[in-house]
CSV table of C-alpha atoms and ligand atoms in Angstrom, one decimal:
chain,number,residue,atom,x,y,z
A,6,UNK,CA,91.2,110.9,-73.9
A,7,UNK,CA,89.7,111.2,-77.2
A,8,UNK,CA,91.3,108.8,-79.9
A,9,UNK,CA,93.1,110.0,-82.3
A,10,UNK,CA,94.3,107.4,-84.3
A,11,UNK,CA,93.0,105.8,-88.0
A,12,UNK,CA,92.4,102.4,-88.3
A,13,UNK,CA,95.5,100.3,-89.7
A,14,UNK,CA,95.7,96.9,-90.9
A,15,UNK,CA,97.7,94.3,-88.6
A,16,UNK,CA,101.3,94.9,-90.7
A,17,UNK,CA,100.1,98.6,-90.2
A,18,UNK,CA,99.8,98.4,-86.4
A,19,UNK,CA,102.8,96.2,-85.9
A,20,UNK,CA,105.1,98.4,-87.6
A,21,UNK,CA,104.1,101.2,-86.3
A,22,UNK,CA,104.1,99.8,-82.6
A,23,UNK,CA,107.7,98.6,-83.4
A,24,UNK,CA,108.4,103.0,-84.5
A,25,UNK,CA,106.9,103.6,-81.3
A,26,UNK,CA,109.1,100.9,-79.3
A,27,UNK,CA,112.6,102.4,-80.7
A,28,UNK,CA,111.5,105.9,-80.3
A,29,UNK,CA,110.7,104.8,-76.4
A,30,UNK,CA,114.8,104.2,-76.3
A,31,UNK,CA,114.7,100.7,-76.8
A,32,UNK,CA,116.8,99.3,-79.4
A,33,UNK,CA,115.4,95.9,-80.6
A,34,UNK,CA,112.1,95.0,-80.9
A,35,UNK,CA,110.2,91.7,-81.9
A,36,UNK,CA,106.9,90.2,-82.0
A,37,UNK,CA,106.1,86.8,-80.7
A,38,UNK,CA,102.6,85.2,-80.8
A,39,UNK,CA,101.5,84.3,-77.1
A,40,UNK,CA,102.0,80.3,-77.4
A,41,UNK,CA,104.2,77.9,-75.4
A,42,UNK,CA,107.7,78.5,-77.1
A,43,UNK,CA,109.9,76.0,-78.0
A,44,UNK,CA,112.4,74.4,-75.3
A,45,UNK,CA,110.1,75.8,-72.7
A,46,UNK,CA,109.5,72.4,-71.0
A,47,UNK,CA,113.2,71.9,-70.2
A,48,UNK,CA,112.1,74.0,-67.2
A,49,UNK,CA,110.6,71.2,-65.8
A,50,UNK,CA,113.5,68.8,-66.3
A,51,UNK,CA,115.9,71.6,-64.8
A,52,UNK,CA,114.0,72.4,-61.7
A,53,UNK,CA,114.1,68.4,-61.1
A,54,UNK,CA,117.1,67.7,-61.2
A,55,UNK,CA,117.6,71.0,-59.0
A,56,UNK,CA,120.1,73.0,-60.9
A,57,UNK,CA,118.1,76.0,-59.5
A,58,UNK,CA,119.9,75.4,-56.3
A,59,UNK,CA,118.0,77.7,-53.6
A,60,UNK,CA,116.2,80.0,-56.2
A,61,UNK,CA,113.3,78.2,-55.1
A,62,UNK,CA,110.6,81.0,-56.2
A,63,UNK,CA,111.1,79.7,-59.4
A,64,UNK,CA,108.9,76.6,-58.9
A,65,UNK,CA,106.5,78.8,-58.0
A,66,UNK,CA,103.2,79.7,-60.7
A,67,UNK,CA,105.4,76.8,-63.2
A,68,UNK,CA,102.4,76.4,-65.3
A,69,UNK,CA,102.8,80.3,-66.2
A,70,UNK,CA,106.2,80.0,-66.5
A,71,UNK,CA,106.0,77.4,-68.9
A,72,UNK,CA,103.2,78.7,-70.8
A,73,UNK,CA,102.8,82.6,-71.1
A,74,UNK,CA,99.2,82.2,-72.3
A,75,UNK,CA,98.6,81.4,-68.7
A,76,UNK,CA,99.5,84.8,-67.6
A,77,UNK,CA,97.6,87.1,-69.3
A,78,UNK,CA,94.7,84.7,-71.4
A,79,UNK,CA,93.7,87.3,-73.5
A,80,UNK,CA,96.9,88.2,-74.6
A,81,UNK,CA,97.9,87.6,-78.1
A,82,UNK,CA,101.0,88.8,-78.9
A,83,UNK,CA,104.5,89.4,-77.3
A,84,UNK,CA,105.9,92.4,-77.8
A,85,UNK,CA,109.2,91.5,-77.1
A,86,UNK,CA,111.7,94.6,-76.5
A,87,UNK,CA,116.1,94.8,-76.0
A,88,UNK,CA,117.4,97.1,-73.8
A,89,UNK,CA,121.7,97.8,-74.7
A,90,UNK,CA,123.5,98.4,-71.4
A,91,UNK,CA,126.8,98.1,-73.1
A,92,UNK,CA,129.5,100.9,-72.1
A,93,UNK,CA,133.0,101.2,-73.2
A,94,UNK,CA,135.4,100.4,-70.3
A,95,UNK,CA,137.1,97.2,-68.9
A,96,UNK,CA,137.1,95.7,-65.7
A,97,UNK,CA,140.5,95.7,-63.7
A,98,UNK,CA,142.3,92.3,-63.9
A,99,UNK,CA,143.9,93.1,-60.6
A,100,UNK,CA,144.3,90.8,-57.3
A,101,UNK,CA,143.8,94.0,-55.5
A,102,UNK,CA,140.0,94.7,-57.3
A,103,UNK,CA,136.6,93.1,-57.1
A,104,UNK,CA,134.8,92.7,-60.1
A,105,UNK,CA,131.2,93.3,-60.6
A,106,UNK,CA,129.8,92.2,-63.8
A,107,UNK,CA,128.8,95.3,-66.2
A,108,UNK,CA,125.3,95.5,-66.1
A,109,UNK,CA,125.2,96.3,-62.4
A,110,UNK,CA,127.8,98.9,-63.1
A,111,UNK,CA,125.1,101.7,-63.5
A,112,UNK,CA,121.4,102.0,-62.2
A,113,UNK,CA,119.1,99.6,-61.6
A,114,UNK,CA,117.6,98.5,-65.3
A,115,UNK,CA,114.3,97.3,-63.7
A,116,UNK,CA,113.2,101.0,-63.2
A,117,UNK,CA,114.0,102.2,-66.3
A,118,UNK,CA,112.9,99.8,-68.3
A,119,UNK,CA,109.3,99.4,-66.7
A,120,UNK,CA,109.0,103.2,-67.0
A,121,UNK,CA,109.7,103.2,-70.9
A,122,UNK,CA,107.6,100.1,-71.7
A,123,UNK,CA,104.5,101.9,-69.5
A,124,UNK,CA,105.3,105.2,-71.8
A,125,UNK,CA,105.1,102.4,-74.6
A,126,UNK,CA,102.0,101.3,-73.8
A,127,UNK,CA,100.5,104.7,-73.3
A,128,UNK,CA,101.4,105.6,-76.5
A,129,UNK,CA,99.9,102.5,-78.3
A,130,UNK,CA,96.5,103.3,-76.5
A,131,UNK,CA,96.7,106.8,-77.6
A,132,UNK,CA,97.5,106.7,-81.1
A,133,UNK,CA,96.8,102.9,-82.1
A,134,UNK,CA,93.6,101.9,-80.5
A,135,UNK,CA,92.7,102.7,-76.9
A,136,UNK,CA,90.8,99.4,-76.5
A,137,UNK,CA,94.3,97.8,-76.2
A,138,UNK,CA,95.4,95.8,-72.9
A,139,UNK,CA,98.6,94.9,-71.7
A,140,UNK,CA,100.7,93.9,-69.2
A,141,UNK,CA,104.5,94.6,-68.8
A,142,UNK,CA,107.3,92.4,-67.7
A,143,UNK,CA,111.5,93.0,-67.1
A,144,UNK,CA,113.2,90.1,-65.4
A,145,UNK,CA,111.1,89.2,-62.1
A,146,UNK,CA,107.5,88.1,-63.4
A,147,UNK,CA,107.4,84.1,-63.9
A,148,UNK,CA,108.2,84.2,-67.7
A,149,UNK,CA,110.6,82.7,-69.6
A,150,UNK,CA,112.1,85.5,-70.9
A,151,UNK,CA,114.9,84.6,-73.3
A,152,UNK,CA,112.4,81.7,-74.8
A,153,UNK,CA,110.4,84.8,-76.2
A,154,UNK,CA,113.1,86.7,-77.3
A,155,UNK,CA,114.3,83.9,-79.4
A,156,UNK,CA,110.4,83.3,-81.1
A,157,UNK,CA,110.4,87.3,-81.6
A,158,UNK,CA,113.6,87.3,-83.2
A,159,UNK,CA,115.6,89.2,-80.9
A,160,UNK,CA,118.4,87.0,-80.9
A,161,UNK,CA,119.2,82.9,-80.6
A,162,UNK,CA,120.0,81.4,-77.0
A,163,UNK,CA,123.7,80.5,-77.3
A,164,UNK,CA,125.3,77.7,-75.6
A,165,UNK,CA,126.1,80.4,-73.0
A,166,UNK,CA,122.2,80.2,-72.6
A,167,UNK,CA,122.0,84.1,-72.9
A,168,UNK,CA,120.0,86.0,-75.7
A,169,UNK,CA,122.4,87.0,-79.0
A,170,UNK,CA,121.9,89.2,-81.4
A,171,UNK,CA,124.1,89.4,-84.7
A,172,UNK,CA,124.0,93.4,-84.5
A,173,UNK,CA,124.3,93.9,-80.9
A,174,UNK,CA,125.8,90.7,-79.1
A,175,UNK,CA,124.3,90.3,-75.6
A,176,UNK,CA,124.7,92.9,-73.2
A,177,UNK,CA,121.3,93.8,-73.4
A,178,UNK,CA,118.5,93.7,-70.8
A,179,UNK,CA,115.0,91.9,-72.2
A,180,UNK,CA,111.8,93.4,-71.7
A,181,UNK,CA,107.7,92.2,-72.4
A,182,UNK,CA,104.7,93.8,-73.2
A,183,UNK,CA,101.7,91.4,-73.9
A,184,UNK,CA,99.0,93.0,-75.4
A,185,UNK,CA,95.0,91.7,-76.4
A,186,UNK,CA,95.9,92.1,-80.1
A,187,UNK,CA,96.9,90.0,-82.9
A,188,UNK,CA,99.8,91.3,-84.7
A,189,UNK,CA,102.5,90.3,-87.8
A,190,UNK,CA,104.9,87.6,-85.7
A,191,UNK,CA,108.6,87.9,-86.4
A,192,UNK,CA,110.3,84.3,-87.1
A,193,UNK,CA,112.3,82.9,-84.5
A,194,UNK,CA,115.9,83.7,-84.8
A,195,UNK,CA,118.0,81.2,-85.9
A,196,UNK,CA,121.5,79.8,-84.2
A,197,UNK,CA,124.9,81.1,-85.0
A,198,UNK,CA,127.1,79.3,-82.2
A,199,UNK,CA,128.0,76.9,-84.7
A,200,UNK,CA,131.2,75.2,-83.8
A,201,UNK,CA,132.4,77.7,-81.2
A,202,UNK,CA,132.5,76.0,-77.8
A,203,UNK,CA,134.3,79.8,-76.2
A,204,UNK,CA,132.2,80.3,-73.5
A,205,UNK,CA,131.8,76.4,-72.1
A,206,UNK,CA,135.8,76.1,-72.2
A,207,UNK,CA,136.3,79.4,-71.0
A,208,UNK,CA,133.9,79.7,-67.7
A,209,UNK,CA,135.6,79.7,-64.5
A,210,UNK,CA,133.3,77.1,-62.6
A,211,UNK,CA,132.6,74.6,-65.7
A,212,UNK,CA,128.5,75.4,-65.0
A,213,UNK,CA,128.1,75.0,-68.5
A,214,UNK,CA,127.6,72.5,-71.0
A,215,UNK,CA,125.8,73.5,-74.5
A,216,UNK,CA,122.7,75.5,-74.3
A,217,UNK,CA,122.1,74.3,-70.4
A,218,UNK,CA,123.5,75.7,-67.2
A,219,UNK,CA,123.9,74.6,-63.7
A,220,UNK,CA,123.3,77.7,-61.7
A,221,UNK,CA,124.3,75.8,-58.3
A,222,UNK,CA,128.0,76.8,-59.7
A,223,UNK,CA,127.1,79.8,-61.9
A,224,UNK,CA,129.0,83.0,-60.0
A,225,UNK,CA,126.3,85.0,-60.9
A,226,UNK,CA,124.2,82.7,-58.7
A,227,UNK,CA,126.7,82.1,-56.1
A,228,UNK,CA,127.0,86.2,-55.3
A,229,UNK,CA,123.8,87.6,-56.1
A,230,UNK,CA,121.1,84.6,-55.5
A,231,UNK,CA,122.5,82.3,-52.8
A,232,UNK,CA,121.8,84.1,-49.5
A,233,UNK,CA,122.8,83.8,-46.0
A,234,UNK,CA,125.4,81.3,-46.7
A,235,UNK,CA,128.8,80.8,-47.3
A,236,UNK,CA,129.9,80.1,-50.5
A,237,UNK,CA,130.4,76.5,-51.1
A,238,UNK,CA,134.2,75.6,-50.3
A,239,UNK,CA,135.1,74.0,-53.7
A,240,UNK,CA,134.2,76.7,-55.8
A,241,UNK,CA,134.7,79.6,-53.6
A,242,UNK,CA,138.4,79.7,-54.9
A,243,UNK,CA,137.1,79.8,-58.3
A,244,UNK,CA,135.5,83.0,-58.0
A,245,UNK,CA,137.9,84.8,-60.3
A,246,UNK,CA,137.9,88.2,-58.3
A,247,UNK,CA,134.1,88.4,-59.1
A,248,UNK,CA,132.0,90.1,-56.4
A,249,UNK,CA,129.0,90.9,-57.8
A,250,UNK,CA,127.6,88.9,-61.2
A,251,UNK,CA,130.2,87.3,-63.4
A,252,UNK,CA,130.4,87.9,-67.0
A,253,UNK,CA,133.5,85.5,-68.2
A,254,UNK,CA,130.8,83.6,-70.4
A,255,UNK,CA,129.7,87.3,-72.8
A,256,UNK,CA,133.8,88.4,-72.8
A,257,UNK,CA,134.9,85.7,-74.6
A,258,UNK,CA,131.7,85.4,-76.9
A,259,UNK,CA,132.7,86.5,-80.4
A,260,UNK,CA,129.7,88.0,-81.1
A,261,UNK,CA,130.2,90.7,-78.2
A,262,UNK,CA,132.9,92.3,-80.8
A,263,UNK,CA,130.3,93.9,-82.4
A,264,UNK,CA,128.7,95.4,-79.4
A,265,UNK,CA,128.2,99.4,-79.1
A,266,UNK,CA,128.0,102.0,-76.4
A,267,UNK,CA,124.4,102.2,-75.4
A,268,UNK,CA,122.9,106.0,-75.2
A,269,UNK,CA,121.8,105.5,-72.1
A,270,UNK,CA,123.4,107.7,-69.7
A,271,UNK,CA,122.3,105.7,-66.7
A,272,UNK,CA,124.0,102.9,-67.6
A,273,UNK,CA,127.2,104.4,-67.5
A,274,UNK,CA,129.2,102.9,-64.2
A,275,UNK,CA,128.9,104.4,-60.8
A,276,UNK,CA,131.9,105.8,-59.2
A,277,UNK,CA,134.4,103.1,-57.9
A,278,UNK,CA,132.4,100.4,-59.6
A,279,UNK,CA,134.8,99.3,-62.5
A,280,UNK,CA,137.7,99.7,-60.3
A,281,UNK,CA,136.1,98.4,-57.0
A,282,UNK,CA,139.3,98.3,-54.4
A,283,UNK,CA,139.0,95.0,-52.0
A,284,UNK,CA,140.8,97.2,-49.1
A,285,UNK,CA,138.0,99.8,-49.4
A,286,UNK,CA,135.3,97.2,-49.4
A,287,UNK,CA,136.2,95.2,-46.9
A,288,UNK,CA,135.2,98.4,-44.6
A,289,UNK,CA,132.5,99.5,-45.8
A,290,UNK,CA,129.4,99.6,-43.6
A,291,UNK,CA,125.9,99.0,-44.1
A,292,UNK,CA,125.6,102.3,-44.0
A,293,UNK,CA,127.8,103.2,-47.1
A,294,UNK,CA,127.1,99.9,-48.7
A,295,UNK,CA,122.9,101.7,-48.5
A,296,UNK,CA,124.1,104.9,-49.8
A,297,UNK,CA,126.8,103.9,-52.1
A,298,UNK,CA,124.2,101.1,-54.1
A,299,UNK,CA,120.6,102.0,-53.2
A,300,UNK,CA,120.1,103.1,-56.9
A,301,UNK,CA,122.6,100.0,-58.3
A,302,UNK,CA,121.4,96.2,-59.0
A,303,UNK,CA,123.7,95.3,-56.3
A,304,UNK,CA,121.5,96.5,-53.6
A,305,UNK,CA,119.7,93.3,-54.2
A,306,UNK,CA,122.7,90.7,-53.1
A,307,UNK,CA,122.0,92.9,-49.5
A,308,UNK,CA,124.8,93.8,-47.2
A,309,UNK,CA,125.9,90.6,-45.7
A,310,UNK,CA,125.8,88.9,-48.7
A,311,UNK,CA,128.1,91.5,-50.7
A,312,UNK,CA,130.2,91.5,-48.1
A,313,UNK,CA,130.9,87.5,-47.9
A,314,UNK,CA,131.8,88.3,-51.8
A,315,UNK,CA,134.1,90.7,-51.2
A,316,UNK,CA,135.6,88.5,-47.6
A,317,UNK,CA,135.7,85.7,-49.9
A,318,UNK,CA,137.7,87.4,-53.1
A,319,UNK,CA,140.0,89.1,-50.7
A,320,UNK,CA,140.8,85.6,-48.5
A,321,UNK,CA,141.3,84.0,-52.0
A,322,UNK,CA,142.7,86.9,-53.6
A,323,UNK,CA,145.7,87.0,-50.9
A,324,UNK,CA,146.5,82.9,-50.4
A,325,UNK,CA,146.2,82.1,-54.2
A,326,UNK,CA,147.5,85.2,-56.7
B,174,B12,C1,117.0,82.6,-63.2
B,174,B12,C2,117.8,83.6,-63.8
B,174,B12,C3,119.1,83.8,-63.6
B,174,B12,C4,120.1,82.2,-63.1
B,174,B12,C5,120.0,81.2,-64.1
B,174,B12,C6,121.0,81.5,-65.4
B,174,B12,C7,119.6,81.0,-66.7
B,174,B12,N1,120.9,80.6,-67.8
B,174,B12,O1,118.9,80.7,-66.7
B,174,B12,C8,121.2,83.4,-62.6
B,174,B12,C9,121.4,83.5,-61.2
B,174,B12,C10,122.4,82.0,-62.9
B,174,B12,C11,121.3,83.9,-63.9
B,174,B12,C12,122.6,84.6,-64.1
B,174,B12,C13,122.7,86.0,-65.1
B,174,B12,N2,121.6,86.3,-65.4
B,174,B12,CO1,119.6,85.8,-65.4
B,174,B12,N3,117.7,85.7,-65.3
B,174,B12,C14,117.3,84.6,-64.6
B,174,B12,C15,115.9,84.5,-64.7
B,174,B12,C16,115.1,85.5,-63.7
B,174,B12,C17,114.8,83.3,-65.4
B,174,B12,C18,115.5,82.4,-66.4
B,174,B12,C19,115.2,81.1,-66.2
B,174,B12,O2,114.2,81.1,-66.5
B,174,B12,N4,116.0,80.2,-66.3
B,174,B12,C20,115.7,78.6,-66.4
B,174,B12,C21,116.7,77.8,-67.1
B,174,B12,C22,116.1,76.5,-67.4
B,174,B12,O3,116.4,78.6,-68.2
B,174,B12,P1,117.7,78.5,-69.7
B,174,B12,O4,118.9,78.2,-68.8
B,174,B12,O5,117.7,79.7,-70.2
B,174,B12,O6,117.4,77.6,-70.0
B,174,B12,C23,117.3,77.4,-71.4
B,174,B12,C24,117.6,76.7,-72.3
B,174,B12,O7,118.2,75.5,-71.6
B,174,B12,C25,116.4,76.0,-73.3
B,174,B12,N5,117.3,74.6,-74.0
B,174,B12,C26,117.2,73.5,-73.6
B,174,B12,N6,117.7,72.8,-74.3
B,174,B12,C27,117.9,73.6,-75.4
B,174,B12,C28,118.8,73.3,-76.5
B,174,B12,C29,118.8,74.0,-77.4
B,174,B12,C30,119.7,73.8,-78.9
B,174,B12,C31,118.3,75.4,-77.4
B,174,B12,C32,118.5,76.6,-78.5
B,174,B12,C33,117.8,75.6,-76.3
B,174,B12,C34,117.7,74.6,-75.2
B,174,B12,O8,115.2,75.5,-72.8
B,174,B12,C35,115.9,76.3,-71.3
B,174,B12,C36,114.2,76.7,-71.1
B,174,B12,O9,114.3,78.2,-70.8
B,174,B12,C37,115.4,85.9,-66.1
B,174,B12,C38,114.5,86.5,-66.6
B,174,B12,C39,113.6,85.9,-66.8
B,174,B12,N7,111.7,86.2,-66.2
B,174,B12,O10,113.3,85.1,-67.4
B,174,B12,C40,116.7,86.4,-66.1
B,174,B12,C41,117.9,86.4,-67.5
B,174,B12,C42,118.0,85.5,-67.9
B,174,B12,N8,119.2,86.9,-66.8
B,174,B12,C43,119.8,87.9,-67.7
B,174,B12,C44,121.3,88.2,-67.0
B,174,B12,C45,121.7,89.7,-67.9
B,174,B12,C46,122.0,87.0,-66.4
B,174,B12,C47,123.4,87.7,-65.9
B,174,B12,C48,124.0,88.1,-67.9
B,174,B12,C49,123.9,88.6,-65.1
B,174,B12,C50,125.3,88.6,-64.9
B,174,B12,N9,126.2,89.4,-65.6
B,174,B12,O11,126.1,88.2,-63.8
B,174,B12,C51,124.0,86.2,-66.1
B,174,B12,C52,124.0,85.0,-66.8
B,174,B12,C53,124.7,83.5,-66.6
B,174,B12,C54,124.0,82.7,-67.8
B,174,B12,N10,125.4,82.6,-68.4
B,174,B12,O12,123.1,82.2,-67.7
B,174,B12,C55,119.1,88.5,-68.6
B,174,B12,C56,119.6,88.1,-69.9
B,174,B12,C57,119.8,88.9,-70.9
B,174,B12,C58,120.2,88.3,-72.5
B,174,B12,N11,120.9,89.1,-73.4
B,174,B12,O13,120.0,87.1,-72.6
B,174,B12,C59,117.4,87.9,-68.3
B,174,B12,C60,116.4,87.6,-69.2
B,174,B12,C61,117.2,89.1,-67.0
B,174,B12,C62,116.1,90.2,-68.4
B,174,B12,N12,115.5,90.6,-68.2
B,174,B12,O14,117.3,91.1,-68.9
B,174,B12,N13,120.2,84.7,-64.1
B,175,SF4,S1,128.0,83.6,-65.6
B,175,SF4,FE1,130.5,83.1,-65.2
B,175,SF4,S2,130.1,81.4,-64.0
B,175,SF4,FE2,128.2,81.7,-65.0
B,175,SF4,S3,128.4,80.4,-66.7
B,175,SF4,FE3,128.7,82.2,-67.6
B,175,SF4,S4,131.2,82.0,-67.0
B,175,SF4,FE4,130.3,80.6,-66.2
B,176,SF4,S1,130.8,82.0,-77.4
B,176,SF4,FE1,130.3,81.0,-79.0
B,176,SF4,S2,129.4,79.1,-78.5
B,176,SF4,FE2,129.2,80.7,-76.3
B,176,SF4,S3,127.6,81.6,-76.9
B,176,SF4,FE3,129.2,82.8,-77.6
B,176,SF4,S4,129.5,81.9,-80.1
B,176,SF4,FE4,127.9,80.6,-79.1
């Protein structure tokens, strides 16, 4: 395709790219240099302490995970985007209902964000410079996305370890486009947790200490990433009715009072996801699970693990509530 853009300086190019990201449907965008971000090396310590539990895939490509430059050596700038998934619904707090975390109420975000990032890269190549090469990532690549998001000024990493933005709260996904072009970089975001410790106190399994998590205790890990094993007995009674993921440390975060409903229709809850009745789910067949969750993040848990979660919650809901 012939190049129709005009030559621009770094500031103009950066501004143009940011406008394109917002037009592509992202809710926030920032730019960081391709370098090892602050706190990156803590990952090594975290892995050594076994805090990742059985997520052994996190040990692979460790050097790339520690230093984004090793992932794409020609890369100069990381364009980090945030995609808001907040919808105006509340979890039902009843013994008879299981809770699915908000990020998984609607359609799977990986496809949605990847499609938007591909569109963004095409736009950049068509309207800014066809020589720009890029690599895009959402969640699954060996990248520490939250550290890049902090460097790019999207938000700060809170004591609950999630990225929080002053204007959006933390109900958003992250995605990145790394390009082989120098751009104008944003300042790393300042920390606005202050003396608050609400998330640490509210965590049902005490998985948090300030800015650090022990994934082995986190309900999100236990219900999504712990495969083909029972949930350890000492934690099984503390799932607080969560059958897929957990939102407690974000629900209590005061910055989430600023959350606004997303304009992404695909994140609206699928039928029965906000009020997930345990009595119905206990009889879900493998085929019905596939039909119901094929396009949802819940599908990642696989049928056997999802049913383990439902049974574990149901057992404790009847005996302890
Ligand atoms: C592994 C993983 C998990 C694990 C571990 C969680 C974790 N905190 O990392 C589990 C399965 C538990 C998990 C759960 C969730 N996850 Co997750 N997960 C990831 C994944 C794939 C890798 C994260 C990683 O590298 N962890 C390694 C540890 C060491 O990182 P960390 O806890 O952030 O630790 C850093 C800080 O402790 C920091 N540090 C150390 N000391 C200090 C001191 C100070 C002062 C500071 C500031 C920092 C600091 O250095 C560490 C190194 O990075 C990312 C995608 C990606 N590729 O990045 C998504 C990701 C982090 N997850 C995401 C989401 C949405 C969730 C859940 C909310 C889902 C849910 N509702 O159940 C929960 C949140 C639980 C929580 N409180 O963190 C989003 C977060 C978006 C956001 N706004 O922040 C991501 C970015 C996916 C995406 N593309 O959108 N997740
Ligand atoms: S997601 Fe739930 S279990 Fe995990 S750290 Fe947050 S509150 Fe604790
Ligand atoms: S609940 Fe408080 S301490 Fe935890 S992340 Fe939010 S502001 Fe920070």
